[in-house]
JSON list of C-alpha atoms in Angstrom, two decimals:
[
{"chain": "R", "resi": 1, "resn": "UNK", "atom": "CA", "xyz": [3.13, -40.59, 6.35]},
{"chain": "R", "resi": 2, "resn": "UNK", "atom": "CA", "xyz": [3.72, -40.34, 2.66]},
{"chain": "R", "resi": 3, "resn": "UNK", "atom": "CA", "xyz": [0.92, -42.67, 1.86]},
{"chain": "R", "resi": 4, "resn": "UNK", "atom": "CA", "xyz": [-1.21, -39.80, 4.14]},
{"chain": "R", "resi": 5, "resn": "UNK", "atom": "CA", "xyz": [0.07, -36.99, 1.89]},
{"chain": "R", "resi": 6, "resn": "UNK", "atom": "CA", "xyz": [-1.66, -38.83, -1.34]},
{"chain": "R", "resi": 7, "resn": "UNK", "atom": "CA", "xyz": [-5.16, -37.88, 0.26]},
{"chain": "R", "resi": 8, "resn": "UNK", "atom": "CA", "xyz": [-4.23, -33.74, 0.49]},
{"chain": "R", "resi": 9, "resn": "UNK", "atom": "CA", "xyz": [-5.79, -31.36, -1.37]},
{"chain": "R", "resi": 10, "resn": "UNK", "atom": "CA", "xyz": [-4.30, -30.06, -4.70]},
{"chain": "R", "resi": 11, "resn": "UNK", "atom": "CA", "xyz": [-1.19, -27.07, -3.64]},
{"chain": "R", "resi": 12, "resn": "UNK", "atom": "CA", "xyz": [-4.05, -24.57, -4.78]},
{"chain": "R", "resi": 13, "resn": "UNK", "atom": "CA", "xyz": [-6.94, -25.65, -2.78]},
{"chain": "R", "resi": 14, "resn": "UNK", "atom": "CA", "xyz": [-8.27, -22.93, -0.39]},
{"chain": "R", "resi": 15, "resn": "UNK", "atom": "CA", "xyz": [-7.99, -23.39, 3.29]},
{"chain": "R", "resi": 16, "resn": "UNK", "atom": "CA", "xyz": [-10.77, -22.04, 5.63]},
{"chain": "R", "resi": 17, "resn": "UNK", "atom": "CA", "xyz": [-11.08, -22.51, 9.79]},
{"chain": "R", "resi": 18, "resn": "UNK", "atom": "CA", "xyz": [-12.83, -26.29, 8.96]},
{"chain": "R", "resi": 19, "resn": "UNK", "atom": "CA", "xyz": [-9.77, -27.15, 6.90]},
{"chain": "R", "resi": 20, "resn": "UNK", "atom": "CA", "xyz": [-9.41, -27.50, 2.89]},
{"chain": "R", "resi": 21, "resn": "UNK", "atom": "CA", "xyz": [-12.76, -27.09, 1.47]},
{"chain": "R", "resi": 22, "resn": "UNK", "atom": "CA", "xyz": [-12.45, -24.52, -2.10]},
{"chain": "R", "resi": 23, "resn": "UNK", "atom": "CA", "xyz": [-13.03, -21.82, 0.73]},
{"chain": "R", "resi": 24, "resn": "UNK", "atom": "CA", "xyz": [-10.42, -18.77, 2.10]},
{"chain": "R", "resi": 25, "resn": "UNK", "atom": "CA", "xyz": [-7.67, -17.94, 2.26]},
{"chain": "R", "resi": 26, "resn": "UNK", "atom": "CA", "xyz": [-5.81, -19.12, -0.09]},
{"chain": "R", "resi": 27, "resn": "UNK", "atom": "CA", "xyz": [-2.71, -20.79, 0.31]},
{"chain": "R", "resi": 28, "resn": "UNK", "atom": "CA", "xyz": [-0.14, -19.40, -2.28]},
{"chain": "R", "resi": 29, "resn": "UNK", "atom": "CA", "xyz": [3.69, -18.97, -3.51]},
{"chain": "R", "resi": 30, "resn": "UNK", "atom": "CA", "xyz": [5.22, -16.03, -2.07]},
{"chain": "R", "resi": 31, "resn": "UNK", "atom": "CA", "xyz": [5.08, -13.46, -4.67]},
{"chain": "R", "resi": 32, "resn": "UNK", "atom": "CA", "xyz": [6.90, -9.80, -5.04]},
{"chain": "R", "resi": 33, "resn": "UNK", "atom": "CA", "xyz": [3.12, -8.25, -5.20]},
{"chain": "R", "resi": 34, "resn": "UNK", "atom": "CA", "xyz": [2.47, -10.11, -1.23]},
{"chain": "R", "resi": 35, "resn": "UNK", "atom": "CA", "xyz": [5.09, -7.50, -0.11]},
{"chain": "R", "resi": 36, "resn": "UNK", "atom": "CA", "xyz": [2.74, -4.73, 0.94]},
{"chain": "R", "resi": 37, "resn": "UNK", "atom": "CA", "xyz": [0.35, -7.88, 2.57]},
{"chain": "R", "resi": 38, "resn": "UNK", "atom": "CA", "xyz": [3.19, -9.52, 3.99]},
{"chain": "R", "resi": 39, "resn": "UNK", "atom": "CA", "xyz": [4.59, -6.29, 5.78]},
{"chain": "R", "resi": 40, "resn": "UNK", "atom": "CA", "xyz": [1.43, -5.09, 7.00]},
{"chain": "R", "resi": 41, "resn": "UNK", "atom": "CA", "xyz": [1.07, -9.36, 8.60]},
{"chain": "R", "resi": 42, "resn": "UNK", "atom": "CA", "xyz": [4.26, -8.89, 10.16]},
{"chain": "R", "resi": 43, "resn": "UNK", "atom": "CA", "xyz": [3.89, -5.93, 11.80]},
{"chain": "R", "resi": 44, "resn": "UNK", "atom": "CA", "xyz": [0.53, -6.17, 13.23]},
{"chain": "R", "resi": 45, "resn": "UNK", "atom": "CA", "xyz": [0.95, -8.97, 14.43]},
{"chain": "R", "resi": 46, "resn": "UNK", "atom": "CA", "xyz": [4.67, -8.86, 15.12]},
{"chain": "R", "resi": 47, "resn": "UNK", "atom": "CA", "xyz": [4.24, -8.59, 19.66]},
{"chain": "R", "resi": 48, "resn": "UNK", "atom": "CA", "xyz": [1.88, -12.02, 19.36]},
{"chain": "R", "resi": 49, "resn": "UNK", "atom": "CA", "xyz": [4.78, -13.60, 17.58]},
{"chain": "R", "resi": 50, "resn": "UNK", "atom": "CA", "xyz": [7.00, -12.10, 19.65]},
{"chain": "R", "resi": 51, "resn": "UNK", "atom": "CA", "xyz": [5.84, -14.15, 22.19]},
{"chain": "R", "resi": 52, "resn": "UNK", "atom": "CA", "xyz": [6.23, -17.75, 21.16]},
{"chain": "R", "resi": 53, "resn": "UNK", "atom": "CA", "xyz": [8.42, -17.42, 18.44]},
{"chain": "R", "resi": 54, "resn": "UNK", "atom": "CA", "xyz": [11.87, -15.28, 18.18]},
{"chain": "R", "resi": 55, "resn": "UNK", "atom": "CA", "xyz": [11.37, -11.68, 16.84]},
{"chain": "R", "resi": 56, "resn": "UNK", "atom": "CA", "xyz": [12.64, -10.78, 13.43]},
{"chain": "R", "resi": 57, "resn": "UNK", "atom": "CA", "xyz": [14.16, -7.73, 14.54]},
{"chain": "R", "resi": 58, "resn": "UNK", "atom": "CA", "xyz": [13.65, -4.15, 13.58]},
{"chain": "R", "resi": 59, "resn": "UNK", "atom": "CA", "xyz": [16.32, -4.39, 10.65]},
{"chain": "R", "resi": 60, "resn": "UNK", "atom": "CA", "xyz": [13.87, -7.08, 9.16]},
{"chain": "R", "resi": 61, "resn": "UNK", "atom": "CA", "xyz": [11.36, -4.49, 9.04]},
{"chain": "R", "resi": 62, "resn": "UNK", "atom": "CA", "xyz": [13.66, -1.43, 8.17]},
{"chain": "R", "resi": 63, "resn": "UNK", "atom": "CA", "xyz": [15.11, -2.91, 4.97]},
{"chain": "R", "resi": 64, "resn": "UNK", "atom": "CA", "xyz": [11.74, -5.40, 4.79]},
{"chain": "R", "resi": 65, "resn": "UNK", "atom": "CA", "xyz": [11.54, -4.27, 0.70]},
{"chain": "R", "resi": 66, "resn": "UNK", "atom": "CA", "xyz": [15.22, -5.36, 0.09]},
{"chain": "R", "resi": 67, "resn": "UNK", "atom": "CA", "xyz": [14.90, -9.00, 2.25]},
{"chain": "R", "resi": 68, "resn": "UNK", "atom": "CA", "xyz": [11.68, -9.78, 0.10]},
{"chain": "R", "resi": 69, "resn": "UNK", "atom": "CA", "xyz": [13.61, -9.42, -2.75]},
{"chain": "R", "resi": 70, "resn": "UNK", "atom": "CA", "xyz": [16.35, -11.15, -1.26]},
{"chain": "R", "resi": 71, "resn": "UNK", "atom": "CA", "xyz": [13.69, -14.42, -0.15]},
{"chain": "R", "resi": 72, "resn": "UNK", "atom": "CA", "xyz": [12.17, -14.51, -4.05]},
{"chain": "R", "resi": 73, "resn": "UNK", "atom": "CA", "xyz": [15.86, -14.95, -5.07]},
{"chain": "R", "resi": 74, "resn": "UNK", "atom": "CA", "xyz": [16.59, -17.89, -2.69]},
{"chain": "R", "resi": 75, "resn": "UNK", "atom": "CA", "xyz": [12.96, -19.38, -4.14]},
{"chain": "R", "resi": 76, "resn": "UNK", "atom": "CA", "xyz": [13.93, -19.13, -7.52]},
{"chain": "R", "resi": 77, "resn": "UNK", "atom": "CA", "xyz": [17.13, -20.96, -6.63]},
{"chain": "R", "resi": 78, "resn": "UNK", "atom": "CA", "xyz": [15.30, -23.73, -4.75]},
{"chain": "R", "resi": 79, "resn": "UNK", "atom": "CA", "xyz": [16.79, -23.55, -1.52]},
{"chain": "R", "resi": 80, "resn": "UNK", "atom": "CA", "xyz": [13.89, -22.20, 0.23]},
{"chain": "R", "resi": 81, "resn": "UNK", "atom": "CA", "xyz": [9.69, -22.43, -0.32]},
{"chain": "R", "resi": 82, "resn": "UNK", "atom": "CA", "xyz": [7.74, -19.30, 0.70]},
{"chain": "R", "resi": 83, "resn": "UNK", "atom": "CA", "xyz": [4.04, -19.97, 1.03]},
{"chain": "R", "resi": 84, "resn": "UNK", "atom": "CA", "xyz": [1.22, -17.30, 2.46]},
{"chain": "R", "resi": 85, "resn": "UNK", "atom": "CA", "xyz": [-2.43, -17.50, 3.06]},
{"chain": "R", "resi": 86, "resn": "UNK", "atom": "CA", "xyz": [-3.93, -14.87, 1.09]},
{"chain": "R", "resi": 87, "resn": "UNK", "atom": "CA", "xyz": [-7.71, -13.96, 2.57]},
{"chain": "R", "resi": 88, "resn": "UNK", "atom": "CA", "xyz": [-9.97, -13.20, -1.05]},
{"chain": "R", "resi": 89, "resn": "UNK", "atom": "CA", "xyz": [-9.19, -9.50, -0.29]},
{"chain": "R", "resi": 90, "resn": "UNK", "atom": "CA", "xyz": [-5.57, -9.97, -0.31]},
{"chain": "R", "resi": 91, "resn": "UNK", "atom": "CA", "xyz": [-4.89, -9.80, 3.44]},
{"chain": "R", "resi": 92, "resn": "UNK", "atom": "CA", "xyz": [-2.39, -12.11, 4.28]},
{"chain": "R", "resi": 93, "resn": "UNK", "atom": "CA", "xyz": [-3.22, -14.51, 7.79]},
{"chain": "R", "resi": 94, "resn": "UNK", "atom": "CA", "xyz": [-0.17, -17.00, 7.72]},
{"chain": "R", "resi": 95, "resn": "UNK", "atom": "CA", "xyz": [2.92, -18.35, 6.28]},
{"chain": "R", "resi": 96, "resn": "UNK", "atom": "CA", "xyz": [4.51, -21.59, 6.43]},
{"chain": "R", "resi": 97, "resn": "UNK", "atom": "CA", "xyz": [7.78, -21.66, 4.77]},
{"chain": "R", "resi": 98, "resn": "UNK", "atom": "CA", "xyz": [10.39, -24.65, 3.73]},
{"chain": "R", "resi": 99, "resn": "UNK", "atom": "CA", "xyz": [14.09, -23.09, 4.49]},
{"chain": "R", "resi": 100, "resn": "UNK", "atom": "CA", "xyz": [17.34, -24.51, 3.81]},
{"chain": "R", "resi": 101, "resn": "UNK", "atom": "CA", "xyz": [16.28, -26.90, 1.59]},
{"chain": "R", "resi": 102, "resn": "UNK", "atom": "CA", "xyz": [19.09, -29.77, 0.67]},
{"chain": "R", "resi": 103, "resn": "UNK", "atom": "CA", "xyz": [19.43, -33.46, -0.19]},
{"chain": "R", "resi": 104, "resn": "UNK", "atom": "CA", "xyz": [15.70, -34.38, 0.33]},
{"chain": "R", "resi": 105, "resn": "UNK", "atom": "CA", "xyz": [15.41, -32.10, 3.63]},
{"chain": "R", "resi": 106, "resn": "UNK", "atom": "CA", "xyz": [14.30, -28.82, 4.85]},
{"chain": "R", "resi": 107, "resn": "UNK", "atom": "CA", "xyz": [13.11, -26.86, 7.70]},
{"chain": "R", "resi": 108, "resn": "UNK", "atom": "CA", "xyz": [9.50, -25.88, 8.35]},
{"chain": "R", "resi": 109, "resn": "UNK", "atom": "CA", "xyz": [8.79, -22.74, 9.98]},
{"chain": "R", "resi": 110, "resn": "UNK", "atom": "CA", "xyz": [5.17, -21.39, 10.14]},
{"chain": "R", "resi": 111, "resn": "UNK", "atom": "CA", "xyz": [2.85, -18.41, 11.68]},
{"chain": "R", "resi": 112, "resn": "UNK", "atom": "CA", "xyz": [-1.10, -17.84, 11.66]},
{"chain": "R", "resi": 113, "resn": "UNK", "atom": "CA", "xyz": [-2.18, -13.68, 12.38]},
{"chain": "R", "resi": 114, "resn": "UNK", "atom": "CA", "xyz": [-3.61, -13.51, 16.11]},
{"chain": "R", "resi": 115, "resn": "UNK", "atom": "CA", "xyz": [-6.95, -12.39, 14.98]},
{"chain": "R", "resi": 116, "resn": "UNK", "atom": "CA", "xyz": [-7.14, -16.08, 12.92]},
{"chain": "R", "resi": 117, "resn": "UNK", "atom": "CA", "xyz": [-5.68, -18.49, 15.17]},
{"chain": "R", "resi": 118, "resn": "UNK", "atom": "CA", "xyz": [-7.65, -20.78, 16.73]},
{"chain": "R", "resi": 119, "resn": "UNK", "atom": "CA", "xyz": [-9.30, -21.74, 13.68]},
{"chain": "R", "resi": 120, "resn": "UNK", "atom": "CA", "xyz": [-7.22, -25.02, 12.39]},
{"chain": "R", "resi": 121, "resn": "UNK", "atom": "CA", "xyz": [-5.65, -22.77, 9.78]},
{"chain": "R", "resi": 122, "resn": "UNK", "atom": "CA", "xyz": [-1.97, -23.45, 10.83]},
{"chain": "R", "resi": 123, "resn": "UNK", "atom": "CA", "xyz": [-2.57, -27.37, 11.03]},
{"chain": "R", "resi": 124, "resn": "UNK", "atom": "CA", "xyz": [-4.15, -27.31, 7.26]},
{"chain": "R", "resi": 125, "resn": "UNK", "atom": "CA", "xyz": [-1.97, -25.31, 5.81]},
{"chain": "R", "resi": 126, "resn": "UNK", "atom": "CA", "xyz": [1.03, -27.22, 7.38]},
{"chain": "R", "resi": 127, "resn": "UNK", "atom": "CA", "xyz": [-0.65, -30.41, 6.06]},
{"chain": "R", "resi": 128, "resn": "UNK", "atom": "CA", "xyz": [-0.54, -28.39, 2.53]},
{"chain": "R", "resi": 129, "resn": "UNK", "atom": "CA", "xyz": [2.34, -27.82, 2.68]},
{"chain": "R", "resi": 130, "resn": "UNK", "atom": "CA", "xyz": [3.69, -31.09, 3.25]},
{"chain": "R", "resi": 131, "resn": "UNK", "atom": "CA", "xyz": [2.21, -31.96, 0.09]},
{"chain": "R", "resi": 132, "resn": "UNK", "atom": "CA", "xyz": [4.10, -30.28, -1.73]},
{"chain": "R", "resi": 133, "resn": "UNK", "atom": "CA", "xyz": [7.03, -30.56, -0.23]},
{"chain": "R", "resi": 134, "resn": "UNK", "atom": "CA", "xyz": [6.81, -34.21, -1.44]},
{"chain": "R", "resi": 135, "resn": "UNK", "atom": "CA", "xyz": [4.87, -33.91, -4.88]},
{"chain": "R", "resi": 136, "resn": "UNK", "atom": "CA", "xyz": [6.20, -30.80, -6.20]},
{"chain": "R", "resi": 137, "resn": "UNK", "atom": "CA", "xyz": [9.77, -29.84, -4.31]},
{"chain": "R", "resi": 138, "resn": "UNK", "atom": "CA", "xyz": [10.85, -33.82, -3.91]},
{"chain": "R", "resi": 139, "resn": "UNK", "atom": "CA", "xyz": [11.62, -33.56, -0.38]},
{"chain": "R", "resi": 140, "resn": "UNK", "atom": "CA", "xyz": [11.83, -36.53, 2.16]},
{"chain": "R", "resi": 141, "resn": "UNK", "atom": "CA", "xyz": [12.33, -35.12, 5.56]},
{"chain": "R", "resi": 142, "resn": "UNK", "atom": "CA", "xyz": [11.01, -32.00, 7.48]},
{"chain": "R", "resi": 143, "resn": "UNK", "atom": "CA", "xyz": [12.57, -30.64, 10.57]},
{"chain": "R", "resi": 144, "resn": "UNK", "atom": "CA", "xyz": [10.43, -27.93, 12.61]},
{"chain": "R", "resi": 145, "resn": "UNK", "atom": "CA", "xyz": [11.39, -26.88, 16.32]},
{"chain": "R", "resi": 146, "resn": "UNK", "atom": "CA", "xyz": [8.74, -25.48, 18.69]},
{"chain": "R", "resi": 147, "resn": "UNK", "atom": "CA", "xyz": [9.49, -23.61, 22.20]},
{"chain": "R", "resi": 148, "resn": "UNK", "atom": "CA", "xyz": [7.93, -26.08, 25.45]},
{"chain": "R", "resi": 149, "resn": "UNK", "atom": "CA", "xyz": [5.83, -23.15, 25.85]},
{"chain": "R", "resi": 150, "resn": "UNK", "atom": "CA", "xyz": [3.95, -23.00, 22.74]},
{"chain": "R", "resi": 151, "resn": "UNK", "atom": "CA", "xyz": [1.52, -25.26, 23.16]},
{"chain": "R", "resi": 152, "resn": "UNK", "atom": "CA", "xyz": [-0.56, -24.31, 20.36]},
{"chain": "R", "resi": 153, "resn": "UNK", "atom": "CA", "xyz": [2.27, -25.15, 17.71]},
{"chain": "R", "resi": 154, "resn": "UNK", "atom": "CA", "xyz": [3.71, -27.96, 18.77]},
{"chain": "R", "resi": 155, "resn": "UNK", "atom": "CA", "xyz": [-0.46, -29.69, 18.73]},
{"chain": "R", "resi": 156, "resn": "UNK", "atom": "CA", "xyz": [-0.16, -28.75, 15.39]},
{"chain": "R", "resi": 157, "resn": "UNK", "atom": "CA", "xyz": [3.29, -30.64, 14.62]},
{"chain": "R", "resi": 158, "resn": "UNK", "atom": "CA", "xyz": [1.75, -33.06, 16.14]},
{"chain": "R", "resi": 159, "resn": "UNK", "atom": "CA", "xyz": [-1.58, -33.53, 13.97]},
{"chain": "R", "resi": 160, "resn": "UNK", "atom": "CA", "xyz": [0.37, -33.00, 10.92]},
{"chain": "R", "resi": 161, "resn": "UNK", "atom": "CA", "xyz": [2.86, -36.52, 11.76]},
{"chain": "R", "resi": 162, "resn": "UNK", "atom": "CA", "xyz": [5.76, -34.33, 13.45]},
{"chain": "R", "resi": 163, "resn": "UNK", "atom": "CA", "xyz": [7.66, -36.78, 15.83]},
{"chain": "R", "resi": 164, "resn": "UNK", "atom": "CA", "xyz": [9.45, -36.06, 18.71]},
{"chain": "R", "resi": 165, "resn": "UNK", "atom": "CA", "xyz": [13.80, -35.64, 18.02]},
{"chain": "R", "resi": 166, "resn": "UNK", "atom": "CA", "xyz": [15.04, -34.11, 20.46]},
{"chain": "R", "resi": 167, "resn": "UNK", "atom": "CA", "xyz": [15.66, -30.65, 22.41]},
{"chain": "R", "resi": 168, "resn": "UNK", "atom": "CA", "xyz": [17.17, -27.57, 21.71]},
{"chain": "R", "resi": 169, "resn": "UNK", "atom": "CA", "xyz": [16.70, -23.62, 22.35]},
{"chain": "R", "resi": 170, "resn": "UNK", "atom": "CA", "xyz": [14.68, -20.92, 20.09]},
{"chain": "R", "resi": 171, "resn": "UNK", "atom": "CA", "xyz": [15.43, -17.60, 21.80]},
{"chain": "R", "resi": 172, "resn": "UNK", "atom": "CA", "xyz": [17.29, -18.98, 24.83]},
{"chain": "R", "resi": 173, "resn": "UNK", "atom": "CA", "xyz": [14.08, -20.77, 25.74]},
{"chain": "R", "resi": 174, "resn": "UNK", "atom": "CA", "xyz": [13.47, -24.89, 26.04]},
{"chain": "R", "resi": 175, "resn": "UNK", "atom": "CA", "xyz": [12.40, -25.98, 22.62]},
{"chain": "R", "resi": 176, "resn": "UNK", "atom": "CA", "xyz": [11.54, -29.33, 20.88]},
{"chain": "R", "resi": 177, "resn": "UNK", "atom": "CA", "xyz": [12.79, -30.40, 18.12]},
{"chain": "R", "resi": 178, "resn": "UNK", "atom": "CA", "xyz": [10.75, -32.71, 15.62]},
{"chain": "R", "resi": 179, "resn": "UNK", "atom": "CA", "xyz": [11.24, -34.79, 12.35]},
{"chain": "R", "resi": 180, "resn": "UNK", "atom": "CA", "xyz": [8.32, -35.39, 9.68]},
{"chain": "R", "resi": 181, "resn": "UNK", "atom": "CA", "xyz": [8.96, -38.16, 6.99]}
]
């Protein structure tokens, strides 16, 4: 798998429905200035999440100013990667974020806007991302968990070298948990 992360595009390369071609969006380093973006992302799109992943809750959304502040801060600290696909006109369409980063390891967590799914976005930006979780953040191991349900993201796990590790539960529903290396 690491030898397959030497043919990835550079971390700035543009991602488009195709996959990584110098086209949109853009896959970038949370920012403060992706606030407004981000929040707007969240909560349009925040009942299709809803739906396959567990909900942030209304507090996320209520104090959503002071927890982006609080996210940058982790960042700078290196415990967790923030990473957004920026359209050219500054709409954000996805995220895929590295949390709890420690000893070589993190967790992978990712989500593509309803009205751009379907387009290969989540798979090449999760391929991306890998990247540079190896060449720029020196991590070994990824851990992601997908509900049974959710088809859609656990294809893309797979297509991005996700193995199979085991089960667990993501909002009281049957999950699967998987390993990248």
């Amino acid at each position: 798998m690491l030898a397959q992360m030497k043919d990835n595009p550079a971390p700035d390369a543009a991602i488009d429905g195709n996959g990584i071609h110098g086209m949109m969006p853009k896959l970038q380093l949370l920012r403060l200035d992706h606030a407004p973006a981000l929040l707007v992302f969240e909560l349009e799109n925040r009942a299709y999440f809803a739906a396959s992943v567990p909900d942030r809750g209304d507090d996320y959304f209520a104090a959503f100013d002071e927890r982006h502040r609080e996210l940058l801060g982790c960042q700078a600290d290196g415990t967790d990667f923030f990473h957004v696909l920026v359209e050219p006109d500054g709409t954000i369409v996805g995220r895929v974020n590295l949390f709890e980063v420690a000893d070589g390891s993190a967790d992978l967590g990712y989500r593509i806007a309803e009205r751009a799914a379907g387009r290969g976005l989540a798979t090449a930006a999760v391929r991306q991302v890998c990247a540079l979780a190896v060449a720029d953040y020196g991590l070994t191991e990824l851990r992601a968990a997908a509900r049974v349900d959710n088809v859609a993201s656990r294809t893309v796990l797979t297509r991005t070298g996700f193995v199979p590790a085991g089960e667990t539960e993501l909002s009281g529903r049957p999950a699967s948990r998987t390993d990248w290396s």
